[in-house]
CSV table of N, CA and C in Angstrom, one decimal:
chain,number,residue,atom,x,y,z
A,1,MET,N,61.8,8.7,213.4
A,1,MET,CA,62.8,9.0,214.4
A,1,MET,C,62.2,8.8,215.8
A,2,ASP,N,63.0,8.2,216.7
A,2,ASP,CA,62.5,8.0,218.1
A,2,ASP,C,62.8,9.2,218.9
A,3,VAL,N,61.8,9.6,219.7
A,3,VAL,CA,62.0,10.8,220.6
A,3,VAL,C,62.1,10.3,222.0
A,4,GLY,N,63.0,10.9,222.7
A,4,GLY,CA,63.2,10.5,224.1
A,4,GLY,C,62.6,11.4,225.1
A,5,THR,N,62.3,10.9,226.3
A,5,THR,CA,61.8,11.7,227.4
A,5,THR,C,63.0,12.0,228.3
A,6,ARG,N,63.1,13.3,228.6
A,6,ARG,CA,64.3,13.8,229.4
A,6,ARG,C,63.8,14.0,230.8
A,7,ILE,N,64.6,13.5,231.7
A,7,ILE,CA,64.3,13.6,233.2
A,7,ILE,C,65.6,14.0,233.9
A,8,THR,N,65.4,15.0,234.8
A,8,THR,CA,66.5,15.4,235.7
A,8,THR,C,66.4,14.7,237.0
A,9,VAL,N,67.5,14.0,237.4
A,9,VAL,CA,67.5,13.3,238.6
A,9,VAL,C,68.6,13.9,239.5
A,10,ILE,N,68.2,14.2,240.8
A,10,ILE,CA,69.2,15.0,241.6
A,10,ILE,C,69.8,14.2,242.7
A,11,SER,N,69.5,12.9,242.8
A,11,SER,CA,70.1,12.1,243.9
A,11,SER,C,70.1,10.6,243.5
A,12,PRO,N,70.9,9.8,244.1
A,12,PRO,CA,70.8,8.4,243.9
A,12,PRO,C,69.5,7.8,244.2
A,13,ASP,N,68.8,8.3,245.3
A,13,ASP,CA,67.5,7.8,245.6
A,13,ASP,C,66.5,8.1,244.5
A,14,GLN,N,66.6,9.3,243.9
A,14,GLN,CA,65.7,9.6,242.8
A,14,GLN,C,66.0,8.7,241.6
A,15,MET,N,67.3,8.3,241.4
A,15,MET,CA,67.6,7.4,240.3
A,15,MET,C,67.0,6.0,240.5
A,16,ARG,N,67.1,5.5,241.8
A,16,ARG,CA,66.4,4.2,242.1
A,16,ARG,C,64.9,4.3,241.9
A,17,ASP,N,64.3,5.5,242.3
A,17,ASP,CA,62.9,5.7,242.1
A,17,ASP,C,62.5,5.7,240.6
A,18,LEU,N,63.3,6.3,239.8
A,18,LEU,CA,63.1,6.2,238.4
A,18,LEU,C,63.1,4.8,237.9
A,19,GLY,N,64.0,4.0,238.4
A,19,GLY,CA,64.1,2.6,238.0
A,19,GLY,C,62.8,1.8,238.4
A,20,ARG,N,62.3,2.1,239.6
A,20,ARG,CA,61.0,1.5,240.1
A,20,ARG,C,59.9,1.9,239.2
A,21,ARG,N,59.8,3.2,238.8
A,21,ARG,CA,58.7,3.6,237.9
A,21,ARG,C,58.9,3.0,236.5
A,22,LEU,N,60.1,2.9,236.0
A,22,LEU,CA,60.3,2.2,234.7
A,22,LEU,C,59.9,0.8,234.8
A,23,ALA,N,60.2,0.1,235.9
A,23,ALA,CA,59.8,-1.3,236.0
A,23,ALA,C,58.3,-1.6,235.8
A,24,LYS,N,57.5,-0.6,236.1
A,24,LYS,CA,56.1,-0.7,235.9
A,24,LYS,C,55.7,-0.8,234.4
A,25,LEU,N,56.5,-0.3,233.6
A,25,LEU,CA,56.3,-0.4,232.1
A,25,LEU,C,56.8,-1.6,231.5
A,26,LEU,N,57.7,-2.3,232.2
A,26,LEU,CA,58.4,-3.5,231.5
A,26,LEU,C,57.6,-4.8,231.6
A,27,ARG,N,57.9,-5.6,230.6
A,27,ARG,CA,57.3,-6.9,230.6
A,27,ARG,C,58.3,-7.9,230.0
A,28,PRO,N,58.0,-9.2,230.2
A,28,PRO,CA,58.9,-10.2,229.7
A,28,PRO,C,59.3,-10.0,228.2
A,29,GLY,N,60.6,-10.1,228.0
A,29,GLY,CA,61.2,-9.9,226.6
A,29,GLY,C,61.7,-8.6,226.4
A,30,ASP,N,61.5,-7.6,227.3
A,30,ASP,CA,62.0,-6.3,227.1
A,30,ASP,C,63.5,-6.2,227.3
A,31,LEU,N,64.1,-5.4,226.5
A,31,LEU,CA,65.6,-5.2,226.5
A,31,LEU,C,65.8,-3.7,226.9
A,32,VAL,N,66.6,-3.4,227.9
A,32,VAL,CA,66.9,-2.1,228.4
A,32,VAL,C,68.4,-1.9,228.3
A,33,LEU,N,68.8,-1.0,227.4
A,33,LEU,CA,70.2,-0.6,227.2
A,33,LEU,C,70.5,0.6,228.1
A,34,LEU,N,71.5,0.5,228.9
A,34,LEU,CA,71.9,1.6,229.8
A,34,LEU,C,73.3,2.1,229.4
A,35,THR,N,73.3,3.4,229.0
A,35,THR,CA,74.5,4.0,228.6
A,35,THR,C,74.8,5.2,229.5
A,36,GLY,N,76.1,5.3,229.8
A,36,GLY,CA,76.6,6.4,230.7
A,36,GLY,C,78.0,6.1,231.1
A,37,GLU,N,78.7,7.1,231.5
A,37,GLU,CA,80.1,6.9,231.9
A,37,GLU,C,80.1,6.2,233.2
A,38,LEU,N,81.3,5.8,233.6
A,38,LEU,CA,81.5,5.1,234.9
A,38,LEU,C,81.0,6.0,236.0
A,39,GLY,N,80.2,5.4,236.9
A,39,GLY,CA,79.6,6.2,238.0
A,39,GLY,C,78.4,7.1,237.7
A,40,ALA,N,77.9,6.9,236.5
A,40,ALA,CA,76.7,7.7,236.1
A,40,ALA,C,75.4,7.4,236.8
A,41,GLY,N,75.3,6.1,237.2
A,41,GLY,CA,74.1,5.7,237.9
A,41,GLY,C,73.4,4.5,237.2
A,42,LYS,N,74.0,3.8,236.3
A,42,LYS,CA,73.4,2.7,235.6
A,42,LYS,C,73.0,1.6,236.6
A,43,THR,N,73.9,1.2,237.4
A,43,THR,CA,73.6,0.2,238.4
A,43,THR,C,72.5,0.6,239.4
A,44,THR,N,72.6,1.9,239.8
A,44,THR,CA,71.6,2.4,240.7
A,44,THR,C,70.2,2.3,240.1
A,45,LEU,N,70.1,2.7,238.8
A,45,LEU,CA,68.8,2.6,238.2
A,45,LEU,C,68.4,1.2,238.1
A,46,THR,N,69.3,0.3,237.8
A,46,THR,CA,69.0,-1.2,237.7
A,46,THR,C,68.5,-1.7,239.0
A,47,ARG,N,69.1,-1.2,240.1
A,47,ARG,CA,68.7,-1.6,241.4
A,47,ARG,C,67.2,-1.3,241.6
A,48,GLY,N,66.8,-0.1,241.2
A,48,GLY,CA,65.4,0.3,241.2
A,48,GLY,C,64.5,-0.6,240.3
A,49,LEU,N,65.0,-1.0,239.2
A,49,LEU,CA,64.3,-1.9,238.3
A,49,LEU,C,64.0,-3.2,239.1
A,50,GLY,N,65.1,-3.7,239.7
A,50,GLY,CA,64.9,-5.0,240.5
A,50,GLY,C,63.9,-4.8,241.6
A,51,GLU,N,63.9,-3.7,242.3
A,51,GLU,CA,62.9,-3.5,243.3
A,51,GLU,C,61.5,-3.4,242.8
A,52,GLY,N,61.4,-2.7,241.6
A,52,GLY,CA,60.1,-2.5,241.0
A,52,GLY,C,59.5,-3.8,240.4
A,53,LEU,N,60.4,-4.7,239.9
A,53,LEU,CA,60.0,-6.0,239.4
A,53,LEU,C,59.8,-7.0,240.5
A,54,GLY,N,60.3,-6.7,241.7
A,54,GLY,CA,60.1,-7.7,242.8
A,54,GLY,C,61.0,-8.9,242.6
A,55,VAL,N,62.3,-8.7,242.4
A,55,VAL,CA,63.2,-9.9,242.1
A,55,VAL,C,64.0,-10.2,243.4
A,56,ARG,N,64.6,-11.4,243.4
A,56,ARG,CA,65.4,-11.8,244.6
A,56,ARG,C,66.8,-11.4,244.4
A,57,GLY,N,67.5,-11.1,245.5
A,57,GLY,CA,68.9,-10.8,245.5
A,57,GLY,C,69.2,-9.3,245.3
A,58,ALA,N,70.3,-8.9,245.9
A,58,ALA,CA,70.7,-7.6,245.8
A,58,ALA,C,71.3,-7.3,244.4
A,59,VAL,N,70.8,-6.3,243.8
A,59,VAL,CA,71.2,-5.9,242.4
A,59,VAL,C,72.5,-5.1,242.6
A,60,THR,N,73.6,-5.7,242.2
A,60,THR,CA,74.9,-5.0,242.3
A,60,THR,C,75.5,-5.1,240.9
A,61,SER,N,76.6,-4.3,240.7
A,61,SER,CA,77.3,-4.3,239.4
A,61,SER,C,77.8,-5.7,239.0
A,62,PRO,N,77.4,-6.2,237.8
A,62,PRO,CA,77.9,-7.5,237.4
A,62,PRO,C,79.2,-7.5,236.7
A,63,THR,N,80.0,-6.5,236.9
A,63,THR,CA,81.3,-6.2,236.2
A,63,THR,C,82.2,-7.5,236.1
A,64,PHE,N,82.3,-8.2,237.2
A,64,PHE,CA,83.3,-9.3,237.3
A,64,PHE,C,82.7,-10.6,236.9
A,65,VAL,N,81.3,-10.7,236.9
A,65,VAL,CA,80.7,-12.0,236.5
A,65,VAL,C,80.0,-11.8,235.1
A,66,ILE,N,80.0,-10.6,234.6
A,66,ILE,CA,79.4,-10.2,233.3
A,66,ILE,C,77.8,-10.2,233.4
A,67,ALA,N,77.2,-11.2,234.0
A,67,ALA,CA,75.8,-11.3,234.1
A,67,ALA,C,75.3,-11.9,235.4
A,68,ARG,N,74.2,-11.4,235.9
A,68,ARG,CA,73.5,-12.0,237.0
A,68,ARG,C,72.0,-12.1,236.7
A,69,VAL,N,71.5,-13.2,237.1
A,69,VAL,CA,70.1,-13.5,237.0
A,69,VAL,C,69.4,-13.3,238.4
A,70,HIS,N,68.4,-12.5,238.4
A,70,HIS,CA,67.6,-12.3,239.6
A,70,HIS,C,66.2,-12.8,239.4
A,71,PRO,N,65.9,-14.0,240.0
A,71,PRO,CA,64.6,-14.6,239.8
A,71,PRO,C,63.5,-13.7,240.5
A,72,SER,N,62.3,-13.8,239.9
A,72,SER,CA,61.2,-13.1,240.5
A,72,SER,C,60.8,-13.7,241.8
A,73,LEU,N,60.4,-12.9,242.7
A,73,LEU,CA,59.8,-13.4,244.0
A,73,LEU,C,58.3,-13.7,243.9
A,74,GLY,N,57.7,-13.2,242.8
A,74,GLY,CA,56.3,-13.4,242.6
A,74,GLY,C,56.0,-14.0,241.2
A,75,ASP,N,55.1,-13.5,240.5
A,75,ASP,CA,54.8,-14.0,239.2
A,75,ASP,C,55.3,-13.2,238.0
A,76,GLY,N,56.1,-12.2,238.3
A,76,GLY,CA,56.7,-11.3,237.3
A,76,GLY,C,57.9,-12.0,236.7
A,77,PRO,N,58.5,-11.3,235.7
A,77,PRO,CA,59.7,-11.8,235.0
A,77,PRO,C,60.9,-11.7,235.8
A,78,PRO,N,61.9,-12.6,235.6
A,78,PRO,CA,63.2,-12.4,236.2
A,78,PRO,C,63.9,-11.2,235.6
A,79,LEU,N,64.9,-10.7,236.3
A,79,LEU,CA,65.8,-9.6,235.7
A,79,LEU,C,67.1,-10.2,235.4
A,80,VAL,N,67.6,-10.1,234.2
A,80,VAL,CA,68.9,-10.4,233.8
A,80,VAL,C,69.7,-9.1,233.7
A,81,HIS,N,70.7,-9.0,234.6
A,81,HIS,CA,71.5,-7.7,234.6
A,81,HIS,C,72.9,-8.1,234.0
A,82,VAL,N,73.2,-7.4,232.9
A,82,VAL,CA,74.5,-7.7,232.2
A,82,VAL,C,75.4,-6.5,232.2
A,83,ASP,N,76.7,-6.7,232.3
A,83,ASP,CA,77.6,-5.7,232.1
A,83,ASP,C,78.4,-6.1,230.8
A,84,ALA,N,78.1,-5.4,229.7
A,84,ALA,CA,78.7,-5.8,228.4
A,84,ALA,C,80.0,-5.1,228.2
A,85,TYR,N,80.6,-4.4,229.2
A,85,TYR,CA,81.8,-3.6,229.0
A,85,TYR,C,82.9,-4.5,228.4
A,86,ARG,N,83.1,-5.7,228.9
A,86,ARG,CA,84.1,-6.6,228.5
A,86,ARG,C,83.7,-7.6,227.4
A,87,LEU,N,82.5,-7.4,226.9
A,87,LEU,CA,82.0,-8.3,225.8
A,87,LEU,C,82.4,-7.7,224.5
A,88,ASN,N,83.4,-8.3,223.8
A,88,ASN,CA,83.8,-7.8,222.5
A,88,ASN,C,83.1,-8.4,221.4
A,89,GLY,N,82.6,-9.7,221.6
A,89,GLY,CA,81.9,-10.4,220.6
A,89,GLY,C,80.4,-10.1,220.5
A,90,GLY,N,79.9,-9.2,221.3
A,90,GLY,CA,78.5,-8.9,221.2
A,90,GLY,C,77.6,-10.0,221.5
A,91,LEU,N,76.7,-10.3,220.5
A,91,LEU,CA,75.6,-11.3,220.7
A,91,LEU,C,76.2,-12.7,220.9
A,92,ASP,N,77.3,-13.0,220.1
A,92,ASP,CA,77.8,-14.4,220.3
A,92,ASP,C,78.3,-14.7,221.7
A,93,GLU,N,79.0,-13.7,222.3
A,93,GLU,CA,79.4,-13.9,223.7
A,93,GLU,C,78.3,-13.9,224.6
A,94,MET,N,77.3,-13.1,224.3
A,94,MET,CA,76.1,-13.1,225.2
A,94,MET,C,75.4,-14.5,225.2
A,95,GLU,N,75.3,-15.1,224.1
A,95,GLU,CA,74.7,-16.4,224.0
A,95,GLU,C,75.6,-17.5,224.7
A,96,ASP,N,76.9,-17.3,224.7
A,96,ASP,CA,77.9,-18.2,225.3
A,96,ASP,C,77.8,-18.1,226.9
A,97,LEU,N,77.2,-17.1,227.4
A,97,LEU,CA,77.1,-16.9,228.9
A,97,LEU,C,76.4,-18.0,229.5
A,98,ASP,N,75.6,-18.8,228.8
A,98,ASP,CA,74.8,-19.9,229.3
A,98,ASP,C,74.0,-19.5,230.5
A,99,LEU,N,73.2,-18.4,230.3
A,99,LEU,CA,72.4,-17.9,231.4
A,99,LEU,C,71.3,-19.0,231.7
A,100,ASP,N,71.0,-19.2,232.9
A,100,ASP,CA,70.1,-20.2,233.4
A,100,ASP,C,68.7,-19.6,233.3
A,101,VAL,N,68.3,-19.0,232.2
A,101,VAL,CA,67.0,-18.3,232.1
A,101,VAL,C,66.7,-18.1,230.6
A,102,SER,N,65.5,-18.0,230.3
A,102,SER,CA,65.1,-17.7,228.9
A,102,SER,C,65.0,-16.2,228.7
A,103,LEU,N,65.8,-15.6,227.9
A,103,LEU,CA,65.8,-14.2,227.7
A,103,LEU,C,64.4,-13.7,227.3
A,104,PRO,N,63.7,-14.4,226.4
A,104,PRO,CA,62.4,-13.8,226.0
A,104,PRO,C,61.4,-13.8,227.2
A,105,ASP,N,61.6,-14.6,228.2
A,105,ASP,CA,60.7,-14.6,229.4
A,105,ASP,C,61.2,-13.6,230.5
A,106,SER,N,62.3,-12.9,230.2
A,106,SER,CA,63.0,-12.0,231.3
A,106,SER,C,63.0,-10.6,230.8
A,107,VAL,N,63.2,-9.7,231.8
A,107,VAL,CA,63.6,-8.3,231.4
A,107,VAL,C,65.1,-8.3,231.5
A,108,VAL,N,65.8,-7.9,230.4
A,108,VAL,CA,67.2,-7.9,230.3
A,108,VAL,C,67.7,-6.4,230.3
A,109,ALA,N,68.5,-6.1,231.3
A,109,ALA,CA,69.1,-4.7,231.5
A,109,ALA,C,70.6,-4.9,231.2
A,110,VAL,N,71.1,-4.2,230.2
A,110,VAL,CA,72.5,-4.3,229.8
A,110,VAL,C,73.2,-3.0,229.9
A,111,GLU,N,74.2,-2.9,230.8
A,111,GLU,CA,75.1,-1.8,231.0
A,111,GLU,C,76.1,-1.9,229.9
A,112,TRP,N,76.5,-0.8,229.3
A,112,TRP,CA,77.6,-0.7,228.3
A,112,TRP,C,77.2,-1.5,227.1
A,113,GLY,N,76.0,-1.7,226.8
A,113,GLY,CA,75.5,-2.5,225.7
A,113,GLY,C,75.4,-1.9,224.3
A,114,GLU,N,75.4,-0.6,224.3
A,114,GLU,CA,75.2,0.1,223.0
A,114,GLU,C,76.3,-0.3,222.0
A,115,GLY,N,75.8,-0.7,220.8
A,115,GLY,CA,76.6,-1.2,219.7
A,115,GLY,C,77.0,-2.6,219.9
A,116,LYS,N,76.5,-3.3,220.9
A,116,LYS,CA,76.9,-4.7,221.1
A,116,LYS,C,75.7,-5.7,221.1
A,117,VAL,N,74.6,-5.3,221.7
A,117,VAL,CA,73.5,-6.2,222.0
A,117,VAL,C,72.2,-5.8,221.4
A,118,GLU,N,72.1,-4.8,220.5
A,118,GLU,CA,70.9,-4.4,220.0
A,118,GLU,C,70.2,-5.5,219.2
A,119,GLY,N,70.9,-6.5,218.7
A,119,GLY,CA,70.3,-7.6,217.9
A,119,GLY,C,69.6,-8.6,218.8
A,120,LEU,N,69.6,-8.4,220.1
A,120,LEU,CA,68.9,-9.3,221.0
A,120,LEU,C,67.4,-9.1,220.8
A,121,ALA,N,67.0,-7.9,220.4
A,121,ALA,CA,65.5,-7.6,220.3
A,121,ALA,C,65.4,-6.4,219.3
A,122,ASP,N,64.3,-6.5,218.5
A,122,ASP,CA,64.0,-5.4,217.6
A,122,ASP,C,63.5,-4.2,218.4
A,123,ASP,N,62.9,-4.4,219.5
A,123,ASP,CA,62.4,-3.4,220.3
A,123,ASP,C,63.2,-3.3,221.6
A,124,ARG,N,63.5,-2.1,222.0
A,124,ARG,CA,64.4,-1.9,223.1
A,124,ARG,C,64.1,-0.5,223.7
A,125,LEU,N,64.5,-0.4,225.0
A,125,LEU,CA,64.4,0.9,225.7
A,125,LEU,C,65.9,1.3,225.9
A,126,HIS,N,66.2,2.5,225.4
A,126,HIS,CA,67.6,3.0,225.5
A,126,HIS,C,67.6,4.1,226.6
A,127,VAL,N,68.3,3.9,227.7
A,127,VAL,CA,68.4,4.9,228.7
A,127,VAL,C,69.9,5.5,228.7
A,128,VAL,N,70.0,6.8,228.5
A,128,VAL,CA,71.3,7.4,228.5
A,128,VAL,C,71.3,8.3,229.7
A,129,ILE,N,72.4,8.1,230.5
A,129,ILE,CA,72.5,8.9,231.7
A,129,ILE,C,73.8,9.7,231.6
A,130,GLN,N,73.7,11.1,231.8
A,130,GLN,CA,74.8,11.9,231.7
A,130,GLN,C,74.9,12.8,233.0
A,131,ARG,N,76.1,13.1,233.4
A,131,ARG,CA,76.2,14.0,234.5
A,131,ARG,C,75.9,15.4,234.0
A,132,THR,N,75.2,16.2,234.8
A,132,THR,CA,74.9,17.6,234.4
A,132,THR,C,76.0,18.5,235.0
A,133,VAL,N,76.6,19.2,234.1
A,133,VAL,CA,77.7,20.1,234.6
A,133,VAL,C,77.6,21.5,234.1
A,134,GLY,N,78.2,22.4,234.8
A,134,GLY,CA,78.2,23.8,234.5
A,134,GLY,C,76.9,24.4,234.1
A,135,SER,N,76.9,25.1,232.9
A,135,SER,CA,75.7,25.8,232.4
A,135,SER,C,74.6,24.9,232.0
A,136,ASP,N,74.8,23.6,231.9
A,136,ASP,CA,73.8,22.7,231.5
A,136,ASP,C,72.9,22.3,232.7
A,137,MET,N,73.3,22.8,233.9
A,137,MET,CA,72.6,22.4,235.1
A,137,MET,C,71.1,22.8,235.0
A,138,ALA,N,70.3,21.8,235.3
A,138,ALA,CA,68.8,22.1,235.2
A,138,ALA,C,68.2,22.4,236.5
A,139,VAL,N,69.0,22.3,237.6
A,139,VAL,CA,68.5,22.6,238.9
A,139,VAL,C,69.4,23.5,239.6
A,140,THR,N,68.8,24.2,240.7
A,140,THR,CA,69.7,25.1,241.4
A,140,THR,C,70.3,24.4,242.6
A,141,ASP,N,71.3,25.0,243.2
A,141,ASP,CA,71.9,24.4,244.4
A,141,ASP,C,70.9,24.1,245.5
A,142,ALA,N,69.9,24.9,245.6
A,142,ALA,CA,68.9,24.8,246.7
A,142,ALA,C,68.1,23.5,246.4
A,143,MET,N,67.9,23.1,245.2
A,143,MET,CA,67.2,21.9,244.9
A,143,MET,C,68.0,20.6,245.1
A,144,ALA,N,69.3,20.7,244.9
A,144,ALA,CA,70.1,19.5,244.9
A,144,ALA,C,71.1,19.6,246.1
A,145,ALA,N,71.1,18.6,247.0
A,145,ALA,CA,72.0,18.6,248.1
A,145,ALA,C,73.5,18.5,247.6
A,146,ASP,N,73.7,17.8,246.6
A,146,ASP,CA,75.1,17.6,246.0
A,146,ASP,C,75.0,17.7,244.5
A,147,VAL,N,75.6,18.7,244.0
A,147,VAL,CA,75.6,19.0,242.6
A,147,VAL,C,76.2,17.8,241.8
A,148,ASP,N,77.1,17.1,242.4
A,148,ASP,CA,77.8,16.0,241.7
A,148,ASP,C,76.8,14.8,241.4
A,149,ASP,N,75.6,14.8,242.1
A,149,ASP,CA,74.7,13.7,242.0
A,149,ASP,C,73.6,14.0,240.9
A,150,VAL,N,73.6,15.2,240.3
A,150,VAL,CA,72.6,15.6,239.3
A,150,VAL,C,72.9,14.9,238.0
A,151,ARG,N,71.9,14.2,237.4
A,151,ARG,CA,72.0,13.5,236.2
A,151,ARG,C,70.9,13.9,235.2
A,152,ASP,N,71.2,13.9,234.0
A,152,ASP,CA,70.3,14.2,232.9
A,152,ASP,C,70.0,12.8,232.3
A,153,VAL,N,68.8,12.3,232.4
A,153,VAL,CA,68.5,10.9,231.9
A,153,VAL,C,67.5,11.1,230.7
A,154,VAL,N,67.9,10.4,229.6
A,154,VAL,CA,67.0,10.4,228.4
A,154,VAL,C,66.6,9.0,228.2
A,155,VAL,N,65.3,8.7,228.2
A,155,VAL,CA,64.7,7.4,228.0
A,155,VAL,C,64.0,7.4,226.6
A,156,THR,N,64.5,6.5,225.7
A,156,THR,CA,64.0,6.5,224.3
A,156,THR,C,63.5,5.0,224.0
A,157,GLY,N,62.3,4.9,223.6
A,157,GLY,CA,61.7,3.7,223.1
A,157,GLY,C,62.1,3.5,221.7
A,158,VAL,N,62.6,2.3,221.3
A,158,VAL,CA,62.9,2.0,219.9
A,158,VAL,C,62.1,0.8,219.5
A,159,GLY,N,61.4,1.0,218.4
A,159,GLY,CA,60.5,-0.1,217.9
A,159,GLY,C,59.1,0.0,218.2
A,160,PRO,N,58.2,-0.8,217.6
A,160,PRO,CA,56.8,-0.8,217.8
A,160,PRO,C,56.3,-1.1,219.2
A,161,ARG,N,57.1,-1.9,220.0
A,161,ARG,CA,56.7,-2.2,221.3
A,161,ARG,C,56.5,-0.9,222.2
A,162,TRP,N,57.3,0.1,221.9
A,162,TRP,CA,57.3,1.3,222.7
A,162,TRP,C,56.5,2.4,222.1
A,163,ALA,N,55.9,2.2,220.9
A,163,ALA,CA,55.2,3.3,220.2
A,163,ALA,C,54.0,3.8,221.1
A,164,GLY,N,53.3,2.9,221.8
A,164,GLY,CA,52.1,3.3,222.5
A,164,GLY,C,52.4,3.6,224.0
A,165,GLU,N,53.6,3.5,224.4
A,165,GLU,CA,53.9,3.7,225.9
A,165,GLU,C,54.1,5.2,226.1
A,166,ASP,N,53.6,5.6,227.3
A,166,ASP,CA,53.8,7.0,227.7
A,166,ASP,C,55.0,7.1,228.5
A,167,LEU,N,56.2,7.3,227.9
A,167,LEU,CA,57.4,7.4,228.6
A,167,LEU,C,57.5,8.8,229.4
A,168,ALA,N,56.7,9.7,229.0
A,168,ALA,CA,56.7,11.0,229.7
A,168,ALA,C,56.2,10.8,231.1
A,169,SER,N,55.5,9.8,231.4
A,169,SER,CA,55.0,9.5,232.7
A,169,SER,C,56.1,9.2,233.7
A,170,LEU,N,57.3,8.8,233.2
A,170,LEU,CA,58.4,8.5,234.0
A,170,LEU,C,59.0,9.8,234.7
A,171,ALA,N,58.7,10.9,234.2
A,171,ALA,CA,59.2,12.2,234.8
A,171,ALA,C,58.5,12.5,236.1
A,172,GLY,N,57.3,11.9,236.3
A,172,GLY,CA,56.6,12.1,237.5
A,172,GLY,C,57.2,11.6,238.7
């Protein structure tokens, strides 16, 4: 059974910072599935991934184009940012996108991909973002400027690729 690392994030800036820290663990061929309700912070985290990977272009929601490729500005992997919300065919539709990049040479971050794109890779990182509400609140009002920004993030590595990685380091 895969065990996840739980992180409390209290602002959009902290979510971006989490993405930057996560980017340090990523390498070409990695698949990152991002799960969370609308407005949970999936794109904000991906923006941090892009900053951490040193890719070109502003990382914005790919909702209307389904996928965006952000080439590396250095010698790192490109970032492929996918919004799978409207993908009903899963992998078949993903392959039909005719992305101008080799997925095994890229880091692929997929919003709304749970149950649709797991077949892209045996190994993947699953990031689940939930709003923290009511008694589940892990922080006090004094710690968070805006309670509506507090998120509970669980990062779980699936497969042998992630067995040796210290995901707990992301909480720092």
